[in-house]
Amino acid sequence: MTTTILLLILGFIVVMESAIPFLLKRTIAFGVTIPEGYTDNTVVASYKKMYSTIISSIGLLSLFVFAIWANSNTLTEEQIVLTGLAIQFGILFLGMALYLYFHAKITQLKRTNNWGTDLKQIRIVDLAIRTKDEMLPTSIYALPIVITIGLIAYTATQYGNMPDMIPTHWGPNGQPDAFSPKTPFSVIALLLIQLIMQGMLLGFNALIKRSGIKLNAAKSKSSQVQQLSFRKYSSWFLFMTTVLSTILMSFLHLSTIHDGIGNTALMLAMPLSFLLFILIGTAIYAFKVGQSGSRIDVAFEDEATLGVTDVDDDQYWKFGAIYVNKNDPSIFVEKRFGVGWTVNFGQPLGYVILFGPLVLILVITFLL
């Protein structure tokens, strides 16, 4: 089962990494703004193909070799896990290195050929667009939090019946493999981590809802449809993640209180089902929606406005991937390479949102 899970995750990483250049807006390539009229440049297109070919070739070869190696009978589970993780990180680092290489190449190409200097840079603002925003209300994210608080209260009533050793970690087979002595803190530690994650996702939805909606200067009508769809499905994806993680962690917690609630098959099925739902949901979100809704079909023809292009904000993107703009009030902005959202490091609250939950989870883990 361990090998199967590692192969599943590795295959997913290879597919997603290979596809990324084609899931982005046409006006962004490897973190560089491409002005209207240059989005179909053959050199840029060749860089995208080279990136995908290298990642997919090396990734699939690694997957194939690892599958054969991991099925050897002489290996321990620890060896398989460490090697599988090393390959996964290796593919991610390869993607990062290639990204930086092509980012530098396109930046130089754009500068050498003075792309966009003949176009007027404008920013389209639609004051009525927020009335059409269909993101989920942030209040709905409070429902899983209420469930977790209820579980904490229920745990207090069951404290005397709980085992002397409390599970704190579960293996790939769904069985606990690490424990801490029973204390009032250790019995609710998992639920506290769950609360932090739920609060974090609630915060993500609230801040994305407040973020700026950037319309394409040349095709404002079609980009409006795509932007609103992207925001709506981002919100649904976050909520799905909240619900699934709540179900999984609540089940693991209840299996500690009630020993007979989860048989061997169910303990195996729950984490595996969670993993599959997350991977499938991520793939659907990425391939059906794309970054900024770029893969959403628009039902009408939107004639391009000639002579204009989006405002070039490349100077705020360090290496084309890290956004630092203190003049932009948005805490979350759309990613430039990848599908989803990233933090504006020009706003102090961005650091709190990103690192605060991680620090709290590490503190809880350290205290166990």
Short mmCIF file of C-alpha atoms in Angstrom, two decimals:
data_model
loop_
_atom_site.label_atom_id
_atom_site.label_comp_id
_atom_site.label_asym_id
_atom_site.label_seq_id
_atom_site.Cartn_x
_atom_site.Cartn_y
_atom_site.Cartn_z
CA MET A 1 0.00 0.00 0.00
CA THR A 2 2.88 2.38 0.82
CA THR A 3 4.37 1.89 -2.65
CA THR A 4 0.99 2.41 -4.32
CA ILE A 5 0.41 5.69 -2.47
CA LEU A 6 3.90 6.96 -3.31
CA LEU A 7 3.47 6.04 -6.98
CA LEU A 8 0.07 7.72 -7.07
CA ILE A 9 1.45 10.96 -5.64
CA LEU A 10 4.54 10.86 -7.87
CA GLY A 11 2.40 10.32 -10.99
CA PHE A 12 0.18 13.22 -9.96
CA ILE A 13 3.18 15.53 -9.46
CA VAL A 14 4.62 14.61 -12.86
CA VAL A 15 1.33 15.26 -14.68
CA MET A 16 0.68 18.57 -12.93
CA GLU A 17 4.24 19.86 -13.29
CA SER A 18 4.29 18.96 -16.99
CA ALA A 19 0.97 20.69 -17.67
CA ILE A 20 1.52 23.93 -15.73
CA PRO A 21 2.75 26.12 -18.65
CA PHE A 22 -0.47 25.34 -20.53
CA LEU A 23 -2.82 26.02 -17.61
CA LEU A 24 -1.88 29.69 -17.30
CA LYS A 25 -3.16 32.87 -18.91
CA ARG A 26 -1.84 33.48 -22.41
CA THR A 27 -0.44 36.81 -21.22
CA ILE A 28 1.84 35.16 -18.61
CA ALA A 29 4.73 32.80 -19.42
CA PHE A 30 7.17 31.59 -16.75
CA GLY A 31 6.26 34.55 -14.53
CA VAL A 32 6.79 37.18 -17.26
CA THR A 33 4.01 39.41 -18.61
CA ILE A 34 3.59 38.88 -22.34
CA PRO A 35 1.94 41.91 -24.03
CA GLU A 36 -0.96 41.44 -26.43
CA GLY A 37 0.29 40.58 -29.90
CA TYR A 38 3.21 38.49 -28.61
CA THR A 39 1.32 35.73 -26.80
CA ASP A 40 1.72 33.34 -29.75
CA ASN A 41 5.45 33.96 -30.13
CA THR A 42 7.10 30.78 -31.42
CA VAL A 43 10.11 31.03 -29.08
CA VAL A 44 7.88 31.29 -26.01
CA ALA A 45 5.83 28.33 -27.27
CA SER A 46 9.01 26.28 -27.76
CA TYR A 47 10.12 27.02 -24.17
CA LYS A 48 6.79 25.76 -22.85
CA LYS A 49 7.11 22.54 -24.85
CA MET A 50 10.72 22.02 -23.74
CA TYR A 51 9.76 22.45 -20.09
CA SER A 52 6.92 19.94 -20.34
CA THR A 53 8.94 17.43 -22.35
CA ILE A 54 11.85 17.43 -19.89
CA ILE A 55 9.62 17.13 -16.81
CA SER A 56 7.39 14.41 -18.26
CA SER A 57 10.29 12.36 -19.66
CA ILE A 58 12.40 12.37 -16.51
CA GLY A 59 9.33 12.07 -14.29
CA LEU A 60 7.87 9.02 -16.05
CA LEU A 61 11.28 7.34 -16.21
CA SER A 62 11.74 7.91 -12.46
CA LEU A 63 8.27 6.55 -11.78
CA PHE A 64 8.94 3.43 -13.84
CA VAL A 65 12.34 2.73 -12.21
CA PHE A 66 10.96 3.37 -8.71
CA ALA A 67 8.02 1.01 -9.29
CA ILE A 68 10.38 -1.84 -10.25
CA TRP A 69 12.86 -1.08 -7.45
CA ALA A 70 10.17 -0.74 -4.74
CA ASN A 71 8.71 -4.16 -5.56
CA SER A 72 11.94 -5.85 -4.54
CA ASN A 73 11.37 -8.13 -1.53
CA THR A 74 14.61 -7.11 0.19
CA LEU A 75 13.59 -3.53 1.00
CA THR A 76 12.21 -2.12 4.22
CA GLU A 77 9.22 0.22 4.25
CA GLU A 78 11.44 3.03 5.55
CA GLN A 79 13.77 2.68 2.54
CA ILE A 80 10.83 2.79 0.13
CA VAL A 81 9.29 5.86 1.80
CA LEU A 82 12.54 7.84 1.95
CA THR A 83 13.39 7.05 -1.67
CA GLY A 84 9.88 7.83 -2.87
CA LEU A 85 9.92 11.19 -1.09
CA ALA A 86 13.39 11.97 -2.46
CA ILE A 87 12.17 11.36 -6.03
CA GLN A 88 9.08 13.52 -5.49
CA PHE A 89 11.16 16.41 -4.17
CA GLY A 90 13.66 15.83 -6.99
CA ILE A 91 10.93 16.34 -9.61
CA LEU A 92 9.74 19.49 -7.83
CA PHE A 93 13.29 20.90 -7.65
CA LEU A 94 13.82 20.06 -11.33
CA GLY A 95 10.65 21.96 -12.19
CA MET A 96 11.83 24.93 -10.11
CA ALA A 97 15.25 24.97 -11.80
CA LEU A 98 13.72 24.80 -15.28
CA TYR A 99 11.24 27.52 -14.37
CA LEU A 100 14.05 29.89 -13.30
CA TYR A 101 16.00 29.11 -16.46
CA PHE A 102 13.09 29.84 -18.82
CA HIS A 103 12.03 32.84 -16.73
CA ALA A 104 15.45 34.38 -17.36
CA LYS A 105 15.33 33.50 -21.07
CA ILE A 106 11.90 35.10 -21.64
CA THR A 107 12.79 38.16 -19.57
CA GLN A 108 15.81 38.69 -21.81
CA LEU A 109 13.75 38.02 -24.96
CA LYS A 110 11.13 40.59 -23.93
CA ARG A 111 13.76 43.20 -23.06
CA THR A 112 15.80 42.68 -26.23
CA ASN A 113 12.80 42.99 -28.54
CA ASN A 114 11.11 45.82 -26.60
CA TRP A 115 7.83 43.93 -26.42
CA GLY A 116 4.88 46.16 -25.61
CA THR A 117 6.59 49.52 -25.95
CA ASP A 118 4.20 50.39 -28.82
CA LEU A 119 1.11 49.54 -26.72
CA LYS A 120 -0.77 51.65 -24.22
CA GLN A 121 -0.86 50.05 -20.79
CA ILE A 122 -4.26 50.37 -19.11
CA ARG A 123 -6.04 48.83 -16.12
CA ILE A 124 -9.74 48.01 -16.50
CA VAL A 125 -11.89 48.63 -13.41
CA ASP A 126 -15.52 47.43 -13.22
CA LEU A 127 -17.19 48.89 -10.14
CA ALA A 128 -20.20 46.57 -10.48
CA ILE A 129 -18.34 43.31 -10.87
CA ARG A 130 -18.34 42.42 -7.15
CA THR A 131 -22.15 42.23 -7.21
CA LYS A 132 -21.71 39.28 -9.62
CA ASP A 133 -19.13 37.49 -7.47
CA GLU A 134 -20.38 33.96 -6.65
CA MET A 135 -17.76 32.96 -4.09
CA LEU A 136 -19.15 31.02 -1.12
CA PRO A 137 -19.99 33.17 1.90
CA THR A 138 -17.23 32.92 4.50
CA SER A 139 -19.83 32.09 7.17
CA ILE A 140 -20.33 28.63 5.64
CA TYR A 141 -16.72 27.81 6.58
CA ALA A 142 -17.77 28.18 10.24
CA LEU A 143 -19.88 25.00 10.05
CA PRO A 144 -16.87 22.58 10.19
CA ILE A 145 -15.47 24.69 13.05
CA VAL A 146 -18.70 24.21 15.01
CA ILE A 147 -18.36 20.44 14.50
CA THR A 148 -14.80 20.47 15.84
CA ILE A 149 -15.77 22.52 18.90
CA GLY A 150 -18.58 20.05 19.52
CA LEU A 151 -16.07 17.18 19.33
CA ILE A 152 -13.85 18.90 21.90
CA ALA A 153 -16.83 19.14 24.27
CA TYR A 154 -17.71 15.50 23.61
CA THR A 155 -14.11 14.45 24.27
CA ALA A 156 -14.24 16.11 27.69
CA THR A 157 -17.18 13.88 28.62
CA GLN A 158 -15.32 10.77 27.42
CA TYR A 159 -11.93 11.53 29.00
CA GLY A 160 -12.15 8.76 31.59
CA ASN A 161 -12.90 6.11 28.94
CA MET A 162 -10.00 7.02 26.65
CA PRO A 163 -6.83 4.83 26.48
CA ASP A 164 -3.70 5.69 28.46
CA MET A 165 -1.73 6.26 25.24
CA ILE A 166 -3.23 8.67 22.66
CA PRO A 167 -2.37 8.22 18.94
CA THR A 168 -0.62 11.23 17.46
CA HIS A 169 0.34 9.88 14.03
CA TRP A 170 -1.08 7.36 11.58
CA GLY A 171 0.76 5.32 8.93
CA PRO A 172 -0.21 4.77 5.27
CA ASN A 173 -2.34 1.76 6.33
CA GLY A 174 -4.45 4.01 8.57
CA GLN A 175 -3.12 2.43 11.77
CA PRO A 176 -1.60 4.62 14.54
CA ASP A 177 2.19 4.39 14.72
CA ALA A 178 3.07 7.08 17.30
CA PHE A 179 1.55 7.81 20.72
CA SER A 180 1.66 10.28 23.63
CA PRO A 181 0.58 9.72 27.27
CA LYS A 182 -3.02 10.74 28.01
CA THR A 183 -3.36 14.30 29.31
CA PRO A 184 -6.14 16.91 28.97
CA PHE A 185 -4.01 18.48 26.23
CA SER A 186 -2.99 15.38 24.27
CA VAL A 187 -6.58 14.12 23.93
CA ILE A 188 -7.64 17.27 22.05
CA ALA A 189 -4.34 18.06 20.27
CA LEU A 190 -5.57 16.61 16.95
CA LEU A 191 -8.76 18.66 17.20
CA LEU A 192 -6.78 21.81 17.94
CA ILE A 193 -4.72 21.25 14.78
CA GLN A 194 -7.99 20.70 12.94
CA LEU A 195 -9.32 24.01 14.28
CA ILE A 196 -6.19 25.84 13.12
CA MET A 197 -6.51 24.40 9.60
CA GLN A 198 -10.22 25.23 9.44
CA GLY A 199 -9.53 28.79 10.61
CA MET A 200 -6.76 29.13 8.05
CA LEU A 201 -9.00 28.04 5.16
CA LEU A 202 -11.77 30.32 6.40
CA GLY A 203 -9.26 33.18 6.37
CA PHE A 204 -8.10 32.25 2.87
CA ASN A 205 -11.66 32.46 1.54
CA ALA A 206 -12.32 35.79 3.28
CA LEU A 207 -9.12 37.38 1.98
CA ILE A 208 -9.50 36.04 -1.57
CA LYS A 209 -13.01 37.49 -1.55
CA ARG A 210 -11.49 40.91 -0.80
CA SER A 211 -8.69 40.62 -3.37
CA GLY A 212 -8.65 42.70 -6.54
CA ILE A 213 -10.33 41.41 -9.71
CA LYS A 214 -7.98 42.02 -12.63
CA LEU A 215 -9.58 42.15 -16.07
CA ASN A 216 -7.76 41.70 -19.36
CA ALA A 217 -7.36 45.14 -20.96
CA ALA A 218 -7.84 43.83 -24.51
CA LYS A 219 -10.68 41.37 -23.78
CA SER A 220 -12.44 42.70 -20.70
CA LYS A 221 -15.83 40.99 -21.26
CA SER A 222 -14.53 37.44 -21.66
CA SER A 223 -11.97 37.86 -18.90
CA GLN A 224 -14.76 39.00 -16.57
CA VAL A 225 -16.55 35.67 -17.08
CA GLN A 226 -13.32 33.74 -16.54
CA GLN A 227 -12.30 35.75 -13.46
CA LEU A 228 -15.67 35.25 -11.76
CA SER A 229 -15.60 31.51 -12.55
CA PHE A 230 -12.06 31.19 -11.20
CA ARG A 231 -13.01 32.88 -7.93
CA LYS A 232 -16.16 30.76 -7.57
CA TYR A 233 -14.40 27.45 -8.15
CA SER A 234 -11.46 28.47 -5.93
CA SER A 235 -13.96 29.00 -3.14
CA TRP A 236 -15.63 25.64 -3.75
CA PHE A 237 -12.26 23.89 -3.85
CA LEU A 238 -11.24 25.40 -0.51
CA PHE A 239 -14.55 24.37 1.05
CA MET A 240 -14.21 20.82 -0.29
CA THR A 241 -10.75 20.63 1.29
CA THR A 242 -12.14 21.88 4.62
CA VAL A 243 -14.97 19.35 4.64
CA LEU A 244 -12.80 16.37 3.63
CA SER A 245 -10.08 17.13 6.19
CA THR A 246 -12.76 17.57 8.88
CA ILE A 247 -14.28 14.19 8.06
CA LEU A 248 -10.90 12.43 8.11
CA MET A 249 -9.54 13.98 11.29
CA SER A 250 -12.87 13.65 13.12
CA PHE A 251 -13.00 9.97 12.21
CA LEU A 252 -9.44 9.37 13.45
CA HIS A 253 -10.25 11.17 16.69
CA LEU A 254 -13.48 9.21 17.25
CA SER A 255 -11.63 5.94 16.57
CA THR A 256 -9.42 6.82 19.56
CA ILE A 257 -12.43 7.36 21.82
CA HIS A 258 -14.38 4.36 20.53
CA ASP A 259 -11.96 1.58 19.75
CA GLY A 260 -14.44 -0.48 17.73
CA ILE A 261 -15.62 2.29 15.41
CA GLY A 262 -13.05 1.60 12.72
CA ASN A 263 -12.20 -1.91 11.53
CA THR A 264 -8.97 -2.54 9.59
CA ALA A 265 -10.59 -2.02 6.19
CA LEU A 266 -12.24 1.26 7.19
CA MET A 267 -9.06 2.59 8.80
CA LEU A 268 -7.28 1.94 5.52
CA ALA A 269 -10.06 3.30 3.31
CA MET A 270 -10.52 6.65 5.05
CA PRO A 271 -7.06 8.21 4.48
CA LEU A 272 -6.81 6.64 1.02
CA SER A 273 -10.22 8.03 0.03
CA PHE A 274 -9.20 11.44 1.36
CA LEU A 275 -6.04 11.38 -0.76
CA LEU A 276 -7.91 10.32 -3.90
CA PHE A 277 -10.62 12.97 -3.49
CA ILE A 278 -8.01 15.70 -2.98
CA LEU A 279 -5.93 14.65 -5.99
CA ILE A 280 -8.96 14.27 -8.28
CA GLY A 281 -10.43 17.57 -7.05
CA THR A 282 -7.13 19.35 -7.66
CA ALA A 283 -6.83 17.91 -11.18
CA ILE A 284 -10.39 18.93 -12.08
CA TYR A 285 -9.83 22.42 -10.68
CA ALA A 286 -6.57 22.85 -12.60
CA PHE A 287 -7.58 21.36 -15.96
CA LYS A 288 -11.20 22.54 -16.15
CA VAL A 289 -10.69 26.02 -14.72
CA GLY A 290 -7.00 26.88 -15.22
CA GLN A 291 -5.19 29.87 -13.76
CA SER A 292 -7.48 32.94 -13.75
CA GLY A 293 -10.19 30.82 -15.40
CA SER A 294 -8.13 30.64 -18.60
CA ARG A 295 -9.64 27.24 -19.50
CA ILE A 296 -13.26 28.35 -19.00
CA ASP A 297 -15.12 28.49 -22.31
CA VAL A 298 -16.84 31.83 -22.96
CA ALA A 299 -20.10 31.57 -24.88
CA PHE A 300 -19.71 34.79 -26.87
CA GLU A 301 -17.15 36.41 -29.16
CA ASP A 302 -15.12 39.14 -27.50
CA GLU A 303 -13.40 41.33 -30.07
CA ALA A 304 -9.94 42.35 -28.90
CA THR A 305 -9.30 46.06 -28.35
CA LEU A 306 -6.28 46.95 -30.44
CA GLY A 307 -3.33 49.02 -29.24
CA VAL A 308 -3.74 48.32 -25.52
CA THR A 309 -2.34 45.81 -23.07
CA ASP A 310 -2.43 45.12 -19.32
CA VAL A 311 -0.32 47.16 -16.94
CA ASP A 312 3.10 45.47 -16.74
CA ASP A 313 3.69 44.71 -13.04
CA ASP A 314 6.70 42.39 -13.47
CA GLN A 315 8.75 44.59 -11.11
CA TYR A 316 6.58 43.41 -8.20
CA TRP A 317 7.24 39.72 -8.90
CA LYS A 318 10.60 38.52 -7.59
CA PHE A 319 11.84 35.78 -9.94
CA GLY A 320 8.34 35.91 -11.43
CA ALA A 321 6.93 33.93 -8.50
CA ILE A 322 7.06 35.95 -5.24
CA TYR A 323 4.74 38.97 -5.13
CA VAL A 324 5.88 41.96 -3.07
CA ASN A 325 3.77 45.09 -3.52
CA LYS A 326 2.97 47.24 -0.49
CA ASN A 327 0.77 49.51 -2.65
CA ASP A 328 -1.60 46.64 -3.45
CA PRO A 329 -4.09 46.14 -0.56
CA SER A 330 -4.82 42.55 -1.66
CA ILE A 331 -3.39 39.95 0.73
CA PHE A 332 -3.91 37.13 -1.76
CA VAL A 333 -3.24 37.45 -5.49
CA GLU A 334 -3.40 34.98 -8.36
CA LYS A 335 -0.30 32.85 -8.89
CA ARG A 336 1.90 33.47 -11.88
CA PHE A 337 3.18 29.91 -12.21
CA GLY A 338 0.70 27.33 -10.96
CA VAL A 339 -3.04 27.29 -10.41
CA GLY A 340 -4.42 29.04 -7.34
CA TRP A 341 -3.43 31.93 -5.11
CA THR A 342 -0.32 33.23 -3.42
CA VAL A 343 0.47 35.75 -0.69
CA ASN A 344 1.34 39.41 -1.22
CA PHE A 345 4.52 39.66 0.87
CA GLY A 346 4.27 43.44 0.67
CA GLN A 347 1.50 43.29 3.29
CA PRO A 348 2.52 42.29 6.88
CA LEU A 349 -0.75 40.39 7.35
CA GLY A 350 0.40 38.06 4.56
CA TYR A 351 3.24 36.76 6.75
CA VAL A 352 0.82 36.18 9.63
CA ILE A 353 -1.63 34.27 7.45
CA LEU A 354 1.10 32.12 5.89
CA PHE A 355 3.38 31.36 8.85
CA GLY A 356 1.06 31.81 11.86
CA PRO A 357 -0.83 28.49 11.45
CA LEU A 358 2.42 26.61 10.76
CA VAL A 359 3.99 27.95 13.96
CA LEU A 360 0.91 27.03 16.02
CA ILE A 361 0.84 23.48 14.63
CA LEU A 362 4.58 23.07 15.34
CA VAL A 363 4.04 24.29 18.93
CA ILE A 364 1.23 21.77 19.48
CA THR A 365 3.36 18.98 18.02
CA PHE A 366 6.33 19.97 20.21
CA LEU A 367 4.20 19.94 23.37
CA LEU A 368 2.92 16.41 22.78
#
